[in-house]
Short mmCIF file of C-alpha atoms in Angstrom, two decimals:
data_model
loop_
_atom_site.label_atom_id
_atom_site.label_comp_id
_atom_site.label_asym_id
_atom_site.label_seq_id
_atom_site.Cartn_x
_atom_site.Cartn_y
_atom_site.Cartn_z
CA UNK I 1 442.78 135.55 130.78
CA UNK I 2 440.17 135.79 133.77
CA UNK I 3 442.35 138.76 135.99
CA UNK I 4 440.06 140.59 137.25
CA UNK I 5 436.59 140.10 138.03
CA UNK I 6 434.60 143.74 138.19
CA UNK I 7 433.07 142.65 141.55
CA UNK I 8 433.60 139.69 143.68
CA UNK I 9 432.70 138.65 147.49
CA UNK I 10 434.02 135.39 149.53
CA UNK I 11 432.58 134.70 153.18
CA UNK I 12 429.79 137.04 152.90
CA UNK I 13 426.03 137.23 153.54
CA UNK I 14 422.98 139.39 152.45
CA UNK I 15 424.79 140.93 149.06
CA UNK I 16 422.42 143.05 146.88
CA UNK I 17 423.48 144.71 143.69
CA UNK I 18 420.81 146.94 142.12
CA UNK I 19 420.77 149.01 139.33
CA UNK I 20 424.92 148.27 138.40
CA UNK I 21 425.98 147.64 135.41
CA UNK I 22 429.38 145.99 133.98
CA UNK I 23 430.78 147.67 130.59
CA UNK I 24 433.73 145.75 130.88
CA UNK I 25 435.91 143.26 132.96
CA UNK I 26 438.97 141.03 132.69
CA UNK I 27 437.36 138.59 134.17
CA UNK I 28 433.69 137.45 135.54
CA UNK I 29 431.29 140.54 136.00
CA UNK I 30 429.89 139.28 139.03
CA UNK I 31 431.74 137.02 141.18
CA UNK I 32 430.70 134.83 144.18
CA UNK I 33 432.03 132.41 146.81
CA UNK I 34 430.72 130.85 149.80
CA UNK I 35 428.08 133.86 149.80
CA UNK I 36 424.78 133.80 151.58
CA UNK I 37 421.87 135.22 150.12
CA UNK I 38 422.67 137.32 146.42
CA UNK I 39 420.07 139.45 144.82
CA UNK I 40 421.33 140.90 141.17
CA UNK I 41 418.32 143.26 140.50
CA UNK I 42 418.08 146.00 137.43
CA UNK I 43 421.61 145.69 136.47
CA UNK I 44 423.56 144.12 133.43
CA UNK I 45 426.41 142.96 131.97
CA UNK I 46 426.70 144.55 128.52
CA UNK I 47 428.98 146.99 126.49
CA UNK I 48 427.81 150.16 125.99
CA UNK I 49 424.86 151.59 123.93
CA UNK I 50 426.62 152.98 120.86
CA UNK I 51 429.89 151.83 121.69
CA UNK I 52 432.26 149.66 118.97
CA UNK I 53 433.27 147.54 121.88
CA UNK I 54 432.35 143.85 121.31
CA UNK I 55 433.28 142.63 124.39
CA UNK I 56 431.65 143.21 128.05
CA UNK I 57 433.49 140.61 130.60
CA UNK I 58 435.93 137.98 129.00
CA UNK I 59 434.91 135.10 131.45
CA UNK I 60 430.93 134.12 132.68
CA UNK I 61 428.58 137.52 133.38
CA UNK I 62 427.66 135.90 136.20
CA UNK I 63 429.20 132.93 138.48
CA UNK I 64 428.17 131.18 141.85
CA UNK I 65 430.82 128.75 143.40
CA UNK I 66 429.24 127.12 146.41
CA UNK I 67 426.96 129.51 147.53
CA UNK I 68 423.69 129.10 149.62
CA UNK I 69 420.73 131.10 150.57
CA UNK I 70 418.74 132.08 147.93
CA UNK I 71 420.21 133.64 144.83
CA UNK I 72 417.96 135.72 142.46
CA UNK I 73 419.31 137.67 139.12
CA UNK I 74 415.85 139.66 137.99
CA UNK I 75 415.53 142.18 135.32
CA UNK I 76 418.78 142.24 133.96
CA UNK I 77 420.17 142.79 130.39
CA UNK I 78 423.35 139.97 130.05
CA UNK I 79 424.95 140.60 126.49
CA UNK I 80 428.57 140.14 124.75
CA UNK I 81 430.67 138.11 127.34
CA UNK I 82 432.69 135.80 126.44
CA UNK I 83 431.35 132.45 128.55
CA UNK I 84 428.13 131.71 130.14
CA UNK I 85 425.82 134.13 131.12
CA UNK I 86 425.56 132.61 134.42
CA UNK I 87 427.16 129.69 136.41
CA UNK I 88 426.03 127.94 139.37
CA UNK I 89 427.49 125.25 141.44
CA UNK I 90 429.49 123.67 143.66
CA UNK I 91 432.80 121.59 144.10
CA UNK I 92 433.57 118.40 143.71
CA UNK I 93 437.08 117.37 145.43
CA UNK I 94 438.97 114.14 145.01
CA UNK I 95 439.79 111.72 147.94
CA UNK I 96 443.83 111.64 148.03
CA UNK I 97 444.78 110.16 150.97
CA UNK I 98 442.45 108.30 153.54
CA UNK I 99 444.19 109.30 156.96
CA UNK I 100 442.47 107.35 159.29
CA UNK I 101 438.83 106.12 160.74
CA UNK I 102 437.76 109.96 160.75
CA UNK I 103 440.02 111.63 158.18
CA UNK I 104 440.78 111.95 154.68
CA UNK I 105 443.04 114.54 152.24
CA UNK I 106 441.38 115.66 149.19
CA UNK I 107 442.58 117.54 146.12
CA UNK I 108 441.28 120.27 144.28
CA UNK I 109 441.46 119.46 140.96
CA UNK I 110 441.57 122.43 138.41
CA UNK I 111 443.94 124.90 138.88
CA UNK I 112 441.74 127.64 138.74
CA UNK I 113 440.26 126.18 142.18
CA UNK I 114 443.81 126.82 144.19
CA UNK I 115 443.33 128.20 147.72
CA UNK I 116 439.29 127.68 147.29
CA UNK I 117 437.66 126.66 150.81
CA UNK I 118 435.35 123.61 149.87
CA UNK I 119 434.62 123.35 153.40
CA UNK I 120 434.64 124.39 156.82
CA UNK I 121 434.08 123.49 160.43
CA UNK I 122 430.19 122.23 160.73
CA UNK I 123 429.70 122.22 156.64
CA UNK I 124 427.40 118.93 156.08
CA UNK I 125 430.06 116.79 153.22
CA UNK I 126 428.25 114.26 150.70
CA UNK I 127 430.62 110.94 150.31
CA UNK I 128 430.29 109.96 146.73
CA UNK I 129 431.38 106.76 146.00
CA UNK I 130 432.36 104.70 142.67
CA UNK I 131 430.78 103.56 140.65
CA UNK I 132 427.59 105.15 141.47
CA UNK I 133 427.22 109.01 141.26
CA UNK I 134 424.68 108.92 143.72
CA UNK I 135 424.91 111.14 146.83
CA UNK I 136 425.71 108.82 149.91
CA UNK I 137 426.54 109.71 153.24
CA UNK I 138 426.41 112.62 154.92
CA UNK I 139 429.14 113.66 157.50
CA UNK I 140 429.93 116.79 159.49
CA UNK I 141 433.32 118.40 159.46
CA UNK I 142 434.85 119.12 162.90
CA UNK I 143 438.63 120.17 161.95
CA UNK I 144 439.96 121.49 158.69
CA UNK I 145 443.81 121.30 158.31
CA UNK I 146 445.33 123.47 155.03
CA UNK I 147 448.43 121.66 153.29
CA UNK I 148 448.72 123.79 150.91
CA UNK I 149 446.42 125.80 148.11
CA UNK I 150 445.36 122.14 146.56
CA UNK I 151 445.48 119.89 149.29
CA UNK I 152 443.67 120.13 152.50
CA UNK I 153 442.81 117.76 155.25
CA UNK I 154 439.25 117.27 156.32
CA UNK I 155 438.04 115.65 159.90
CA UNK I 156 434.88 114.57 160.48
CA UNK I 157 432.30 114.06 163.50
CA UNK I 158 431.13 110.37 162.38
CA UNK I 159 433.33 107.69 160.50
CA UNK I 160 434.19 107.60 156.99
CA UNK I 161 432.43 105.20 155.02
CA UNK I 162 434.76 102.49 155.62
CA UNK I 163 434.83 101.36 151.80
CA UNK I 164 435.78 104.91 150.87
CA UNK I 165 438.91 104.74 148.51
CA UNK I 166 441.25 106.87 146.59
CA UNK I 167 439.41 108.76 143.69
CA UNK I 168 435.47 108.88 145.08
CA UNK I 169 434.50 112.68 145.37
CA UNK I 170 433.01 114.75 148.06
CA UNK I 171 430.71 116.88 147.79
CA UNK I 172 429.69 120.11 150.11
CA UNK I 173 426.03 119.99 151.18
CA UNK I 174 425.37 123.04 153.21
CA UNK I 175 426.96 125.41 150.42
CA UNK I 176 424.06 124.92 147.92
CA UNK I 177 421.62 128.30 146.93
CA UNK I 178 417.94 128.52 145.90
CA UNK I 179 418.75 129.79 142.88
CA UNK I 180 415.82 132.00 140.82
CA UNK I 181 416.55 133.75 137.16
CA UNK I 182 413.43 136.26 136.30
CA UNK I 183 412.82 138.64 134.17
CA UNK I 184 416.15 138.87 132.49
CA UNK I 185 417.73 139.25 128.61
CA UNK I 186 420.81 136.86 127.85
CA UNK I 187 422.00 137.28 124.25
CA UNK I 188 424.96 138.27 122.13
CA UNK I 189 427.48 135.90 123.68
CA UNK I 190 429.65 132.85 123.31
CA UNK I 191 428.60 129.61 125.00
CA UNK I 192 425.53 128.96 127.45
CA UNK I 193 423.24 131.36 128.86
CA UNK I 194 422.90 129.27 131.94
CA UNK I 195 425.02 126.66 133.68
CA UNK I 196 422.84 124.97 136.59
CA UNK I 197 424.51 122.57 138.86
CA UNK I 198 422.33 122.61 142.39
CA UNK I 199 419.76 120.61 144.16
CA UNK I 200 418.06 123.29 145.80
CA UNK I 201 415.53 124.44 144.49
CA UNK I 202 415.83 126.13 140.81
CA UNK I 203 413.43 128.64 138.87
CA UNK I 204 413.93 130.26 135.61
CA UNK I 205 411.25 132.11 134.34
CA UNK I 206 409.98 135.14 131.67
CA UNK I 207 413.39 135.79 130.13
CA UNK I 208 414.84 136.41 126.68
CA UNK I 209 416.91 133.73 126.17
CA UNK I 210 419.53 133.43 122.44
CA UNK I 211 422.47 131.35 122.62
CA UNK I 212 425.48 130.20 120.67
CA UNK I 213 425.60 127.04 122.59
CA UNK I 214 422.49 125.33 124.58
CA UNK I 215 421.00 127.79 126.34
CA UNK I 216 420.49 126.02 129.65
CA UNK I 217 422.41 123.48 130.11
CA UNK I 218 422.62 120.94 133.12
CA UNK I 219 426.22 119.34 133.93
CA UNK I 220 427.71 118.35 136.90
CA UNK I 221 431.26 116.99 136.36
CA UNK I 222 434.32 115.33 137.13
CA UNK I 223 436.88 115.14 134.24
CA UNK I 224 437.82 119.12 134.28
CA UNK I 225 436.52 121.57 136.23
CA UNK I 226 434.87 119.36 139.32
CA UNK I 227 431.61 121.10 139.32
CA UNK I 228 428.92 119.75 141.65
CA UNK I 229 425.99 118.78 141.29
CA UNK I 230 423.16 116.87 140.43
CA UNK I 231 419.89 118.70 140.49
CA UNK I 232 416.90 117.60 142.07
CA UNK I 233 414.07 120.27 141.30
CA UNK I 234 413.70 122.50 138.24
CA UNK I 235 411.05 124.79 136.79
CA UNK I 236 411.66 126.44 133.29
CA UNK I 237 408.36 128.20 132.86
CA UNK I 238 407.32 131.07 130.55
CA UNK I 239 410.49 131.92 128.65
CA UNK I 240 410.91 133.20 125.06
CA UNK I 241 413.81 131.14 123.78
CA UNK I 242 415.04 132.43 120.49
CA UNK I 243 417.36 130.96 117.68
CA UNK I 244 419.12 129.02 120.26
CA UNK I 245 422.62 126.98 119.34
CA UNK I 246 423.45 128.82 116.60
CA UNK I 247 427.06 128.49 117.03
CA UNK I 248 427.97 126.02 114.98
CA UNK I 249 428.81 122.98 117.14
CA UNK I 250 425.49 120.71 118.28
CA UNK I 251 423.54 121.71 121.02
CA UNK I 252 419.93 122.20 122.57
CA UNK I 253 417.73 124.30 124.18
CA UNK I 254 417.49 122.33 127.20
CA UNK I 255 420.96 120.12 127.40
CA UNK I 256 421.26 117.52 130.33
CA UNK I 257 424.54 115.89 130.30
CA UNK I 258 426.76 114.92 133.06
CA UNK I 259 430.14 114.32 132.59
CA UNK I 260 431.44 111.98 134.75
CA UNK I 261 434.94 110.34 134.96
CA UNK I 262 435.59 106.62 134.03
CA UNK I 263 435.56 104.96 137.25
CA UNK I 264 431.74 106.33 137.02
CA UNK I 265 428.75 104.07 135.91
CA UNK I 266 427.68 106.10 132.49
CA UNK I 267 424.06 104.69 132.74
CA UNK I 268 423.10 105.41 136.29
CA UNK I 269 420.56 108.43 136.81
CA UNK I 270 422.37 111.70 137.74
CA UNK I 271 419.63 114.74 136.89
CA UNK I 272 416.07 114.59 138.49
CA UNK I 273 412.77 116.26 138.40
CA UNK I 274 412.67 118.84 135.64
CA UNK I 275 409.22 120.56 134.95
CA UNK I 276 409.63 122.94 131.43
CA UNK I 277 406.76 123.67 130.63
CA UNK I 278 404.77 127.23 128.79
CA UNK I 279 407.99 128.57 126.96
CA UNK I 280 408.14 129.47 123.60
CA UNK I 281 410.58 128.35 121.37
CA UNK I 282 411.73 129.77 118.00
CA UNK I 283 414.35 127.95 116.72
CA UNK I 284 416.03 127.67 113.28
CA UNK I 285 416.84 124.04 114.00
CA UNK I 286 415.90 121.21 115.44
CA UNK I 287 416.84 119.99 118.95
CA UNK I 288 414.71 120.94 121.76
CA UNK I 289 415.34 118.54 124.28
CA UNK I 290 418.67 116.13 124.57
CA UNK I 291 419.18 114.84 127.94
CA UNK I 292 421.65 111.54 129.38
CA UNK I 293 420.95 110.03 133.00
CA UNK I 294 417.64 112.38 133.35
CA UNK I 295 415.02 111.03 135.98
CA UNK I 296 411.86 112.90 135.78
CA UNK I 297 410.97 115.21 132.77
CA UNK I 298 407.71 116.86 132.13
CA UNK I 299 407.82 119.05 128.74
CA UNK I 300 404.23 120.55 128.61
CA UNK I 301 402.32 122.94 127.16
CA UNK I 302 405.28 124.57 125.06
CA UNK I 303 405.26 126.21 121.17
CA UNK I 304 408.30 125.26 119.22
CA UNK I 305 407.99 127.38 115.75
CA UNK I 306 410.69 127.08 113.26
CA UNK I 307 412.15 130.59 111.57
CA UNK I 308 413.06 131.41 108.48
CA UNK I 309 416.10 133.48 107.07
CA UNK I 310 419.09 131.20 109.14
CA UNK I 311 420.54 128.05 107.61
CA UNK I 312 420.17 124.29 109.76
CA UNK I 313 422.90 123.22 110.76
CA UNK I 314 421.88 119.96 111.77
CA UNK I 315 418.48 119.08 110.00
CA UNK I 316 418.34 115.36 110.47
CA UNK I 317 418.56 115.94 113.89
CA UNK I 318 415.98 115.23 116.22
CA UNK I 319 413.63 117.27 118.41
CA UNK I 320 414.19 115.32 121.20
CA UNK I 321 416.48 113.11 122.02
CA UNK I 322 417.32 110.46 125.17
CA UNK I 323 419.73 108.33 126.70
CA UNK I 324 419.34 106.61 129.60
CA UNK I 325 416.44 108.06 131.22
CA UNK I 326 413.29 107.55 133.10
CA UNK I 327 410.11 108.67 133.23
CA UNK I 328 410.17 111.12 130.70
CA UNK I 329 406.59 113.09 129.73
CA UNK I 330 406.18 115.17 126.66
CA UNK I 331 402.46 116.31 126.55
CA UNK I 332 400.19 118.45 125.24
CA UNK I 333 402.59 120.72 123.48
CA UNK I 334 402.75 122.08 119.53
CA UNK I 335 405.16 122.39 117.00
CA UNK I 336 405.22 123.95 113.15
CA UNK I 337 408.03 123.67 111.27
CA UNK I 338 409.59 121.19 108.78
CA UNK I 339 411.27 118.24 111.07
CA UNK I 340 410.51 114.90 110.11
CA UNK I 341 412.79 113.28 112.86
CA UNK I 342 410.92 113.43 116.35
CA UNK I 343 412.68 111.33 118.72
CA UNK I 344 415.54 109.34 119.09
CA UNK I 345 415.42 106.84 122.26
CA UNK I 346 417.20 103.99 123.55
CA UNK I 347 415.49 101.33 124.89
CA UNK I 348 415.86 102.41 128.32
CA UNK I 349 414.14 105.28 128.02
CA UNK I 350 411.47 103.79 125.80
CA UNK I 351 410.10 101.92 128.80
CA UNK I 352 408.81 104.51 130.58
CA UNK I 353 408.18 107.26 127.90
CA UNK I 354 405.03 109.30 127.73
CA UNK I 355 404.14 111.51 124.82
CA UNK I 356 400.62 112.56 123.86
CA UNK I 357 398.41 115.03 123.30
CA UNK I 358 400.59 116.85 120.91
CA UNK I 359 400.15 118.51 117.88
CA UNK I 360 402.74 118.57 114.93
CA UNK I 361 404.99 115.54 115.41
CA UNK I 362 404.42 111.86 117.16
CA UNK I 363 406.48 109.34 118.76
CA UNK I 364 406.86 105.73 117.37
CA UNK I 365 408.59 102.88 119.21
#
């Protein structure tokens, strides 16, 4: 169901598409790999103006597998697809086989991934190591041997961790983007209008954002499609987020949520440092914020109003709501509307929660 993309590039560098627009595809609308520096400017994915078509691309409008560089989609109109309206991130592969002091096989693990390069001669490679999620050491490859389109043997200039064992992931370090959204329209679609999984440096700002599911949502995983990773350093500023998660399942506006396989602690921090902050919100329900393993929120200086005319589908609800998380600031922002159910913390979280100077709900421990 995803077979054809309209455009696609692998291995290249400097890639500007301005003023294009996709109509239709079998596929992704825009597709990159292990590309260096994208700029999507003036263009769209949408069906056309006065058409009966209700589809524009059957997969994501937009989608980034480990890129790098600095990726920027600005003043574009993404409608009518039938995934996310754009996905960033990179690949998490499993260690197989551990070879020998300086070698290990690894497996790609969805199918859609076959004959993918995770990584190539020089490429920086994370070791990530159970139980914790955390990134550990880095190690540069020196020789990359292809079994076959899943399995591929990686050599590296330093020693394996010499604890590494079957099942911990690795993670590509030098294919991660700057990645900067500005400008644009996402609406009119199924799922998310952004999927964010880097630790560069991330800025979405001034767009029109409607979604059926959350409309940004934050997920690095390893249960189904192994997509890296963690971010480190986000900015949401200035958007105009409208009747968000009105699909029918629950979801937020801002959805933080790594899914992590069982060998994984499920407390440990994954996400860090997310500033939102001056957006507007206009939501028919009621969750704004809902975030697991988040290290560093500030939500200031944001409107949430509540519309009229659309049914809640989950009024009880709440605004915000944590698990697991630290150092979490909600300040100086303003809501109308008819919640009654603010927050809903753990105790975890509780410890270092901040919220004040806001007008239209409270926070009670």
């Amino acid at each position: 169901n995803r077979y054809a993309p309209a455009f696609q590039t692998q291995n290249c560098k400097d890639v500007v598409f301005d003023k294009v627009v996709v109509h239709h595809a079998l596929g992704m609308g825009f597709l990159f790999e292990r590309t260096e520096n994208i700029q999507i400017l003036n263009s769209g994915v949408y069906t056309k103006d006065g058409s009966d078509k209700y589809i524009s691309s059957t997969a994501d409008a937009t989608h980034f597998a480990n890129c790098k560089g600095d990726v920027l989609i600005e003043n574009c109109r993404i409608e009518s697809m039938l995934d996310d309206g754009t996905n960033v991130h990179g690949t998490y592969v499993e260690v197989d086989k551990i070879i020998d002091d300086y070698t290990v096989r690894v497996d790609l693990k969805h199918f859609e991934q076959a004959g993918f390069e995770f990584a190539g001669i020089g490429d920086e490679v994370w070791f990530i190591q159970s139980p914790s999620p955390k990134r550990g050491q880095a190690n540069t490859v020196s020789k990359v041997t292809y079994i076959n389109e899943t399995y591929s043997d990686l050599k590296f200039e330093s020693k394996i961790p010499h604890n590494l064992a079957l099942g911990d992931v690795l993670e590509n370090k030098t294919w991660n983007p700057y990645f900067t959204m500005r400008g644009c329209k996402i609406t009119k679609h199924r799922a998310r209008n952004m999927m964010i999984k880097t630790p560069k440096k991330i800025i979405i700002e001034n767009n029109y954002l409607s979604s059926e599911m959350s409309s940004i949502g934050l997920r690095g995983e390893t249960v189904n499609w192994y997509e890296s990773g963690a971010v480190e350093d986000v900015v949401i500023r200035n958007n105009h987020f409208f009747n968000c998660a009105h699909g029918g399942a629950e979801h937020a506006v801002l959805w933080v949520s790594p899914k992590l396989n069982k060998s994984f602690d499920k407390t440990e921090l994954y996400d860090r440092n997310i500033v939102f902050e001056g957006n507007l919100i206009e939501t028919f329900d009621n969750r704004i914020v809902w975030a697991d393993r988040l290290d560093g929120l500030v939500f200031k200086g944001n409107t949430i109003k509540q519309t009229n005319g659309v049914k809640q589908l989950f009024p009880k609800a709440p605004l915000f709501d944590f698990e697991n998380c630290n150092d979490i600031n909600i300040i100086d922002n303003v809501y109308q509307g008819k919640a009654t159910n603010f927050f809903e913390t753990d105790e975890k979280t509780s410890v270092t929660l901040k919220v004040k100077k806001n007008k239209g709900f409270s926070y009670k421990k």
